[in-house]
Short mmCIF file of C-alpha atoms and ligand atoms in Angstrom, two decimals:
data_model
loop_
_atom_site.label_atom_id
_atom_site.label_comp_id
_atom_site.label_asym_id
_atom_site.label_seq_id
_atom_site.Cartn_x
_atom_site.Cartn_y
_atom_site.Cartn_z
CA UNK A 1 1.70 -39.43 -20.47
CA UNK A 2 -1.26 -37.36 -19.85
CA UNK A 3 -2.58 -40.06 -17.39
CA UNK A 4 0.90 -40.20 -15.43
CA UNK A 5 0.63 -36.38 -14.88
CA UNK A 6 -2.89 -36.10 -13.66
CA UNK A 7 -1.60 -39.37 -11.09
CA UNK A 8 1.41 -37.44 -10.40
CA UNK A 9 -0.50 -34.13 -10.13
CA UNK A 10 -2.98 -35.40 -7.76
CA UNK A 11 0.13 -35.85 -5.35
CA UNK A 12 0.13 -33.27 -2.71
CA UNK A 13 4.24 -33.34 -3.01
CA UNK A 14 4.03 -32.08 -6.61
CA UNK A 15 1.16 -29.70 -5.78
CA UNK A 16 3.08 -28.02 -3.43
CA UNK A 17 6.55 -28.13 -5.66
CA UNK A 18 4.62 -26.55 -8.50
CA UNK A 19 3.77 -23.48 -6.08
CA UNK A 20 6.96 -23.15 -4.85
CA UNK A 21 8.48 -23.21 -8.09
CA UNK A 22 5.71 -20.57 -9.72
CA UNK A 23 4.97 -18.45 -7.07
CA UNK A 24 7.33 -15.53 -6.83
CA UNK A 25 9.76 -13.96 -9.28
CA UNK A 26 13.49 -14.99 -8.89
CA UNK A 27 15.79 -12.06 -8.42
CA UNK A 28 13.09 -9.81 -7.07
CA UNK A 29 13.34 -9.47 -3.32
CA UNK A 30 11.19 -6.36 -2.07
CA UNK A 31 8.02 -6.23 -0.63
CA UNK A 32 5.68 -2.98 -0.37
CA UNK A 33 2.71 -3.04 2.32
CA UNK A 34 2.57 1.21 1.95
CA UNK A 35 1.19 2.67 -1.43
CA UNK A 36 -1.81 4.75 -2.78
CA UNK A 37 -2.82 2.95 -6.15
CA UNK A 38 -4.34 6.87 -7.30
CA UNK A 39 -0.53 7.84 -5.73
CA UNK A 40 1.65 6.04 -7.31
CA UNK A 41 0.97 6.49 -11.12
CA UNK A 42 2.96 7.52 -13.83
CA UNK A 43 2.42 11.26 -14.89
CA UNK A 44 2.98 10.51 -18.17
CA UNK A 45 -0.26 8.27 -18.09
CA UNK A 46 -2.47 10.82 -16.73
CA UNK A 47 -1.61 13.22 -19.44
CA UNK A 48 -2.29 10.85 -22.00
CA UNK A 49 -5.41 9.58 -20.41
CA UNK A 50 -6.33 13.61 -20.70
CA UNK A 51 -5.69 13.74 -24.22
CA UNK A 52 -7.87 11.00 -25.01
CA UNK A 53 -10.53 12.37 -22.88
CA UNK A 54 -10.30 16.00 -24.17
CA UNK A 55 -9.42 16.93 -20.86
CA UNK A 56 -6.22 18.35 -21.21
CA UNK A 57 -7.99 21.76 -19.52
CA UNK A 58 -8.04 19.96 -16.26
CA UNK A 59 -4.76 19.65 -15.98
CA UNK A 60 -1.92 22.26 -15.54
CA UNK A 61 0.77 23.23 -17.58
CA UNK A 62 1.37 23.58 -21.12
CA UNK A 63 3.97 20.09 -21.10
CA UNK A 64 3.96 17.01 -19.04
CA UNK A 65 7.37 19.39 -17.46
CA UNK A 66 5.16 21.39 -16.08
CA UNK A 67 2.27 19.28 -15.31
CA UNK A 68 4.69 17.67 -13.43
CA UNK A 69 6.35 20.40 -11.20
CA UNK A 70 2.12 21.01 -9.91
CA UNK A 71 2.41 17.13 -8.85
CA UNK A 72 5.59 17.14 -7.11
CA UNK A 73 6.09 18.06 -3.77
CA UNK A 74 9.34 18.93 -2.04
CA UNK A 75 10.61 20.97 0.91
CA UNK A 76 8.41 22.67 3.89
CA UNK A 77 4.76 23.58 3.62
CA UNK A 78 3.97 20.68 1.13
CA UNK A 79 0.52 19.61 2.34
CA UNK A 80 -1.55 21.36 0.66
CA UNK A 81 -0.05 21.01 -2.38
CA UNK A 82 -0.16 17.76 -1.82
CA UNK A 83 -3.63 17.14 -1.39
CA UNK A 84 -4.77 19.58 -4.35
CA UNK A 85 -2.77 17.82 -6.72
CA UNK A 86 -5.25 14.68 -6.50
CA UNK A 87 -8.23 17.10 -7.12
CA UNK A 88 -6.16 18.38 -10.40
CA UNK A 89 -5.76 15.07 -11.54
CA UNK A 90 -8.05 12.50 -10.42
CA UNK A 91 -11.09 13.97 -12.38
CA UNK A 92 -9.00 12.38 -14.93
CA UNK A 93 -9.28 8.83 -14.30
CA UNK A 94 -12.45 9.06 -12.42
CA UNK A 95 -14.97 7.10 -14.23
CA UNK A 96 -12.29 5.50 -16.80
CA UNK A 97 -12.29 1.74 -17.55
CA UNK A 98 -9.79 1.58 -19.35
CA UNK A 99 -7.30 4.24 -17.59
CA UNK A 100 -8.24 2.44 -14.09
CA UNK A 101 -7.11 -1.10 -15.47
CA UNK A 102 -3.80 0.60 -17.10
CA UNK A 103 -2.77 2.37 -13.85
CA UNK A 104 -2.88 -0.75 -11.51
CA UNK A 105 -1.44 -3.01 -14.62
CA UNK A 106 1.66 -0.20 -14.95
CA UNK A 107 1.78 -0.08 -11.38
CA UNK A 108 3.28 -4.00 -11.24
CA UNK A 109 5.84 -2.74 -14.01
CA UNK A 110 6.65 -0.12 -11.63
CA UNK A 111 7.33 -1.98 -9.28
CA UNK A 112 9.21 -4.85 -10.54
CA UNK A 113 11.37 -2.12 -11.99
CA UNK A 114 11.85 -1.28 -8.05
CA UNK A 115 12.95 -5.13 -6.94
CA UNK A 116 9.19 -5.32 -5.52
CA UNK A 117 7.99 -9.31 -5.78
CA UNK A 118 5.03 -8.29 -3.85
CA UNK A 119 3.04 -5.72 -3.59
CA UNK A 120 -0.34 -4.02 -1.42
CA UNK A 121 -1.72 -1.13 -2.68
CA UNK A 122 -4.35 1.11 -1.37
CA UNK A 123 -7.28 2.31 -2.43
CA UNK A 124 -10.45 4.10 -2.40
CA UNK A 125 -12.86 3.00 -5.12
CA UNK A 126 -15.62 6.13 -4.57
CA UNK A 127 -12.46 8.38 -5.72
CA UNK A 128 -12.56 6.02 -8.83
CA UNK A 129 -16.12 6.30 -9.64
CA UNK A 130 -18.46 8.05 -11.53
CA UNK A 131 -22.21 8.05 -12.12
CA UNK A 132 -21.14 5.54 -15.76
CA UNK A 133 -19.36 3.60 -13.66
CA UNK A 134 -19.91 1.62 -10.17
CA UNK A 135 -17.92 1.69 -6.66
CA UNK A 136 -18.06 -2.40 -7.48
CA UNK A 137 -16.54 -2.13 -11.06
CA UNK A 138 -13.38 -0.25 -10.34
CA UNK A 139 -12.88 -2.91 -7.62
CA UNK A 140 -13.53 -5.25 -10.70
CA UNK A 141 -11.26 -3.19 -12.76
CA UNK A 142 -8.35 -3.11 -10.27
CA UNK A 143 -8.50 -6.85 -9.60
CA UNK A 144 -8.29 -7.37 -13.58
CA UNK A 145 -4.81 -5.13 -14.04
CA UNK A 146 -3.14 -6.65 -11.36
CA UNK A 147 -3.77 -9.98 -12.54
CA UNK A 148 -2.56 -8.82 -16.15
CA UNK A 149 0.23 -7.24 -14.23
CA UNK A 150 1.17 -10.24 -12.64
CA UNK A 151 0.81 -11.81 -15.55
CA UNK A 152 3.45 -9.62 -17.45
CA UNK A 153 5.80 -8.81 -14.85
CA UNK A 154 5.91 -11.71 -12.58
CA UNK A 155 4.80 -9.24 -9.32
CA UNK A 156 2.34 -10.71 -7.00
CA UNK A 157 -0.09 -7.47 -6.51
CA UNK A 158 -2.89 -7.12 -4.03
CA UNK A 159 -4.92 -4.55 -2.77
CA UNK A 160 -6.47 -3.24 0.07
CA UNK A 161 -9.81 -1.05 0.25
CA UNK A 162 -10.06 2.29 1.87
CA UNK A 163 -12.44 4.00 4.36
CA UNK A 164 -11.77 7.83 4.46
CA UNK A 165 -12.29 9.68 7.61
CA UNK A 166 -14.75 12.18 6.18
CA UNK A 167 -16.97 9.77 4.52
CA UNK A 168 -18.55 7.37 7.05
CA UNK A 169 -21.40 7.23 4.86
CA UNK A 170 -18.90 4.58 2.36
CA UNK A 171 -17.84 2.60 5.84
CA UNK A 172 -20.32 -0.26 4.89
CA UNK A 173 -19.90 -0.34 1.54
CA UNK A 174 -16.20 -0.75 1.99
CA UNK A 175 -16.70 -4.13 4.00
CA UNK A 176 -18.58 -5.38 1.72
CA UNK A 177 -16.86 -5.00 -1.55
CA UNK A 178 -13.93 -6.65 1.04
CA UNK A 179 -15.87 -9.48 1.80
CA UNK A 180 -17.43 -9.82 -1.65
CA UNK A 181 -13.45 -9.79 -3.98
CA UNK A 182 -11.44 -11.18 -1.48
CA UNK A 183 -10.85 -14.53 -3.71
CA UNK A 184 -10.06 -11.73 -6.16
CA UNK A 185 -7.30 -9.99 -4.61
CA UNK A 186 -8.54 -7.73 -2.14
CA UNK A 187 -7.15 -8.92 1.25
CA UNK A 188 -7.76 -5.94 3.40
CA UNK A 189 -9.50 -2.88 4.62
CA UNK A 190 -7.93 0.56 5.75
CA UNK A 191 -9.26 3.55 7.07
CA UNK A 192 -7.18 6.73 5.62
CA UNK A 193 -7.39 10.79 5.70
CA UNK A 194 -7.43 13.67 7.88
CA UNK A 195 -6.40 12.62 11.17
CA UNK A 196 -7.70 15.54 12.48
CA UNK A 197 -11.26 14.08 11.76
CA UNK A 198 -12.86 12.62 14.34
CA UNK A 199 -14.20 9.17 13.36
CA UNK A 200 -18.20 8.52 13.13
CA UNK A 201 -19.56 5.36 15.12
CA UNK A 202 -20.00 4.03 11.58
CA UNK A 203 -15.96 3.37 11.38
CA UNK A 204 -16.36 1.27 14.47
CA UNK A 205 -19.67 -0.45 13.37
CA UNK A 206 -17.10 -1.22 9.77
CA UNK A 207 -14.21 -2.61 11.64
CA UNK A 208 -16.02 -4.64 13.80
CA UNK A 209 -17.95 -5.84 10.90
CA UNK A 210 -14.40 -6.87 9.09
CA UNK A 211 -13.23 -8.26 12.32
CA UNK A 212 -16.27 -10.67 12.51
CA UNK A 213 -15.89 -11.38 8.76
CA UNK A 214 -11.91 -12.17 9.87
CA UNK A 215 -11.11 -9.41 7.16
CA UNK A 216 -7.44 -8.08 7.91
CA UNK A 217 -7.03 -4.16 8.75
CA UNK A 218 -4.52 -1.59 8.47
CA UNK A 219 -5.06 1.58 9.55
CA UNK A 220 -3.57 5.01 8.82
CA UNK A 221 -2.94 6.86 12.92
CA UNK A 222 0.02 8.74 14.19
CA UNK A 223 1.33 9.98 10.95
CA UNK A 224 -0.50 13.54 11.43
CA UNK A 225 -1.90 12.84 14.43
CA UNK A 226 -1.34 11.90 17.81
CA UNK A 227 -0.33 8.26 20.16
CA UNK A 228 -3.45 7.79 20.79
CA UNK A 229 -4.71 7.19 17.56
CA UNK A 230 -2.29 4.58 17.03
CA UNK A 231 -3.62 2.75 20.66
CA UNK A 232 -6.98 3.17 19.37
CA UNK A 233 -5.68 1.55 15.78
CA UNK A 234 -4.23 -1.57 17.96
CA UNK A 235 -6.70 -1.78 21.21
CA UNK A 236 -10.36 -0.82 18.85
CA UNK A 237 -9.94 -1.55 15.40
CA UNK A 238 -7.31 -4.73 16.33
CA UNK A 239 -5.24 -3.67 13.12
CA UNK A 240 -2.70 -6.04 11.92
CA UNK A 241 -0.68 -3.24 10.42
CA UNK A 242 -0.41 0.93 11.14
CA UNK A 243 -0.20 2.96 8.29
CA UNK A 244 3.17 5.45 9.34
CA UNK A 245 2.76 5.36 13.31
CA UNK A 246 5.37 7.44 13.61
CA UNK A 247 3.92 9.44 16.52
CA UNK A 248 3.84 6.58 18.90
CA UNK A 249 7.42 7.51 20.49
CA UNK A 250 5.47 10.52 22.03
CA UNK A 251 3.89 8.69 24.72
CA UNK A 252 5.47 5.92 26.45
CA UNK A 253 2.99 3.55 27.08
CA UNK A 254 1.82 3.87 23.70
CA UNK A 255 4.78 2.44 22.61
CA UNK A 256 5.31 0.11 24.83
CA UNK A 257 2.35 -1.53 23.68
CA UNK A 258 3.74 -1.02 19.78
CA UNK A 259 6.53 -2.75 21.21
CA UNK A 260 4.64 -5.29 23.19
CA UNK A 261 1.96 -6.55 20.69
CA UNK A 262 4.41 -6.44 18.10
CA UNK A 263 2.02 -4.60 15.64
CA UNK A 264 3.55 -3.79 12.33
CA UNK A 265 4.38 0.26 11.29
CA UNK A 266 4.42 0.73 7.91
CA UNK A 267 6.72 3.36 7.65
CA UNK A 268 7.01 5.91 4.24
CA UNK A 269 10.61 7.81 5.54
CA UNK A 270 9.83 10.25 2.32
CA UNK A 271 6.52 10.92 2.84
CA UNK A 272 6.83 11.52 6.35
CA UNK A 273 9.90 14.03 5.98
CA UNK A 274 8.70 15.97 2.90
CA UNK A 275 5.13 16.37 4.40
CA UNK A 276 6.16 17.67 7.66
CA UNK A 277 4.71 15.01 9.85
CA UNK A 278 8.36 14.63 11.60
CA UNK A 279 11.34 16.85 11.93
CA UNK A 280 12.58 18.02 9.33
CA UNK A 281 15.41 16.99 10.60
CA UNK A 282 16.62 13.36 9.71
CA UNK A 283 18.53 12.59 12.89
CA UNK A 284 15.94 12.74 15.07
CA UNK A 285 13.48 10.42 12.86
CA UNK A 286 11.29 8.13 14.62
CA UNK A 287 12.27 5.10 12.72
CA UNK A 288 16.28 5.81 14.74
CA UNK A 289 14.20 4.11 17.56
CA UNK A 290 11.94 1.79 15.95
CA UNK A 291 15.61 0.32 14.36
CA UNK A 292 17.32 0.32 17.73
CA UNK A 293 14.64 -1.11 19.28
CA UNK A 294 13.81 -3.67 16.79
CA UNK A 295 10.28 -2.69 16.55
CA UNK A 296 8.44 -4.34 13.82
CA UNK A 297 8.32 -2.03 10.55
CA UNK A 298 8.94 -1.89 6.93
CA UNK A 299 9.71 0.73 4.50
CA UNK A 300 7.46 2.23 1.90
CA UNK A 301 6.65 4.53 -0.42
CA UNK A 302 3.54 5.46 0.10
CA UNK A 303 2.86 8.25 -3.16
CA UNK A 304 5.66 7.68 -5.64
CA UNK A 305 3.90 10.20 -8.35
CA UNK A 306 3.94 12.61 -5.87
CA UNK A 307 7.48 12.12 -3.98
CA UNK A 308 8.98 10.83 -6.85
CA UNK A 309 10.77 8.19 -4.87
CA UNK A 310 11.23 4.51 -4.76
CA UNK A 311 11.77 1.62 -2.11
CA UNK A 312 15.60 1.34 -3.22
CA UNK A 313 15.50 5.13 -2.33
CA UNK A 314 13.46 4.60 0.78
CA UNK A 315 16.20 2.05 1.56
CA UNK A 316 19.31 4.15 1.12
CA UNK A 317 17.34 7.08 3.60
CA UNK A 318 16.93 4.41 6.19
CA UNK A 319 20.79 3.28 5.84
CA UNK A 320 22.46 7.06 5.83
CA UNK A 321 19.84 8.46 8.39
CA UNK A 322 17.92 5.63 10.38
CA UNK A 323 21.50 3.53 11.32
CA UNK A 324 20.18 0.63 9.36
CA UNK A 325 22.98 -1.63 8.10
CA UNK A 326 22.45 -4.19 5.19
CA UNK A 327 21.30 -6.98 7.53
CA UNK A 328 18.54 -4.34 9.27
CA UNK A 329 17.11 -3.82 5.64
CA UNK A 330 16.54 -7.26 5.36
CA UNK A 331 15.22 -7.65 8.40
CA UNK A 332 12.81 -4.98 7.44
CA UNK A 333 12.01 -6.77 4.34
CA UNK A 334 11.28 -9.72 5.78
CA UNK A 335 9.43 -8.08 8.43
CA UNK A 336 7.06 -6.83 5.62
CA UNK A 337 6.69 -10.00 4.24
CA UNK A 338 5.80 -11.74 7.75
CA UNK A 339 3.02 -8.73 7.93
CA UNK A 340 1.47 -9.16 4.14
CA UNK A 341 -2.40 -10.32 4.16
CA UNK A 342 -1.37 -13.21 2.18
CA UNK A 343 -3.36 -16.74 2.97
CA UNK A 344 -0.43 -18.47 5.77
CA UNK A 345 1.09 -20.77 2.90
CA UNK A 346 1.22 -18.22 0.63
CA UNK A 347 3.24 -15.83 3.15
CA UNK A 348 5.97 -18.41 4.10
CA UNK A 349 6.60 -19.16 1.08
CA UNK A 350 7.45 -14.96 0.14
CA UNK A 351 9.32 -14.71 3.62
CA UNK A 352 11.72 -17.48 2.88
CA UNK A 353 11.90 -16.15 -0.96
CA UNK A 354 12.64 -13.15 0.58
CA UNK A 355 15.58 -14.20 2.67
CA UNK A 356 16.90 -16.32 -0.20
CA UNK A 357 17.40 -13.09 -2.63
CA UNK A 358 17.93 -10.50 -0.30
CA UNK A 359 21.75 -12.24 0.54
CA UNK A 360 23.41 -9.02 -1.84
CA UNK A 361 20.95 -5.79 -0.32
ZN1 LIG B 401 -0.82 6.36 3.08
#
């Protein structure tokens, strides 16, 4: 018996039936190319991570009620809040082995929970580190509870590495880590922050690094700031994928060549609304044009800890406010899937899994 399976396993017909039959999780039909892994974790892990630190000074409040109400952003003017609620809590899980591994682990839960079958989260391992504990561990770390995640939950989970705009002095560091764990289950690099920050030559030295190395890129222009930062995202850094874009529609050639090379927008309707980076005002959301004029997008999250949102909430925005029927959502969906930095194979295989359980929205 054992004989007849390794003759039967050595055919490339059963090879390839095994994969299709193991590879994604029936029922689950979502995919998410937009989160923050240090976004999108559960309060209640934080505060426990506290407790068994003895940190629970760090953090506000006298409950995980009102821990949470300093984490959660809503209305006008949010920014700022926004951004100094990751300097209340990531001191927390800086420098934590075993919080680190938990958070990406939980993070596949979360998003199984949230019809995800695949997943790419963001990250910046410096925020992560500590002097007990390496840029190249939490990498290690991260790769470990997504595998245990996938493990437990069935939800493919990969991650992509983050330059930030103030720190040019990580740029290198960040390609190589890339290079290094991309067998591992990184399969990207992004440049995030300020958009208001000019970038350093050593972003472009980085890029073109990654695009010698053939590493895939994403990068985070026109959410904040303006068109031209998403032409320099598709004409310099040849990104795959923009992080939010949404700022494109401002200048018409701009988007005309968003339209024309078909780049991918990774759009977080939430984010984008609550943080003031478009109108307040949901009718005149950029996405109304990127849906009429089938440009090539997907929604997101993007900070779920902090938004305290979801992609089936994401979803119902884009169909009471973006005109998106049932068959645009799918479209979007498989749109995301076509735009993962899976290996080819791999990525047909999720876009037709995809299509097969998205039939009921
Ligand atoms: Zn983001």
């Amino acid at each position: 018996m054992n004989r007849l399976i390794a003759v039967l396993s050595k055919s490339r017909k059963l090879k390839s039936f095994i994969r299709m039959a193991s590879s994604f999780k029936e029922g689950l039909c979502r995919v998410e190319l937009h989160c923050h892994l240090d976004g999108c974790c559960r309060p209640e892990t934080i505060w426990n991570i506290a407790k068994r630190r003895g940190m629970m000074d760090a953090l506000p409040g006298n409950t995980l009620e009102e821990f949470l109400t300093e984490l959660r952003v809503s209305g006008s003017g949010t920014l700022a809040k926004f951004l100094h609620s990751f300097e209340i809590y990531m001191p927390v899980l800086k420098g934590d082995r075993v919080g680190i591994k938990e958070i990406a682990t939980e993070l596949c839960q979360d998003k199984m929970n949230d019809g995800a079958v695949y997943f790419e989260a963001t990250y910046c391992p410096h925020f992560l580190s500590d002097d007990n504990l390496t840029t190249e561990e939490v990498v290690q770390l991260v790769n470990e509870g997504f595998k245990e995640g996938e493990k437990k939950f069935g939800v493919k989970a990969r991650s992509i590495l983050c330059m930030i705009r103030d720190k040019p002095e990580w740029c290198r560091e960040m390609v190589e880590l890339c290079d290094k764990y991309r067998s591992e289950g990184v399969v990207g690099i992004g440049i995030a922050g300020d958009e208001s920050v000019a970038l350093e030559i050593d972003f472009y030295q980085g890029v073109k690094e990654a695009i010698e190395r053939n590493i895939c890129r994403t990068i985070h222009a026109g959410e904040s700031g303006p068109a031209s930062n998403v032409q320099e995202a598709i004409e310099v850094f040849k990104a795959q994928r923009v992080g939010h874009g949404y700022h494109c529609v401002e200048d018409d050639n701009v988007y005309e060549l968003v339209k024309k090379t078909g780049v991918h927008l990774e759009v977080c309707p939430t984010s984008s609304n609550v943080l003031g980076n478009v109108s307040p005002d949901w009718t005149k959301h950029p996405a109304i044009r990127f849906a009429k004029d089938n440009v090539n997008f997907s929604l997101n999250t993007d900070d779920t800890l902090h938004f305290n949102n979801s992609l089936q909430t994401e979803e119902d925005i884009a169909m009471k406010y973006f005109g998106m029927s049932k068959e645009d959502i799918i479209t979007a969906r498989v749109y995301a899937a076509e735009a993962t930095f899976l290996p080819e194979g791999e990525k047909r295989e999720l876009v037709e899994h995809v299509k097969k359980f998205s039939v009921s929205v």
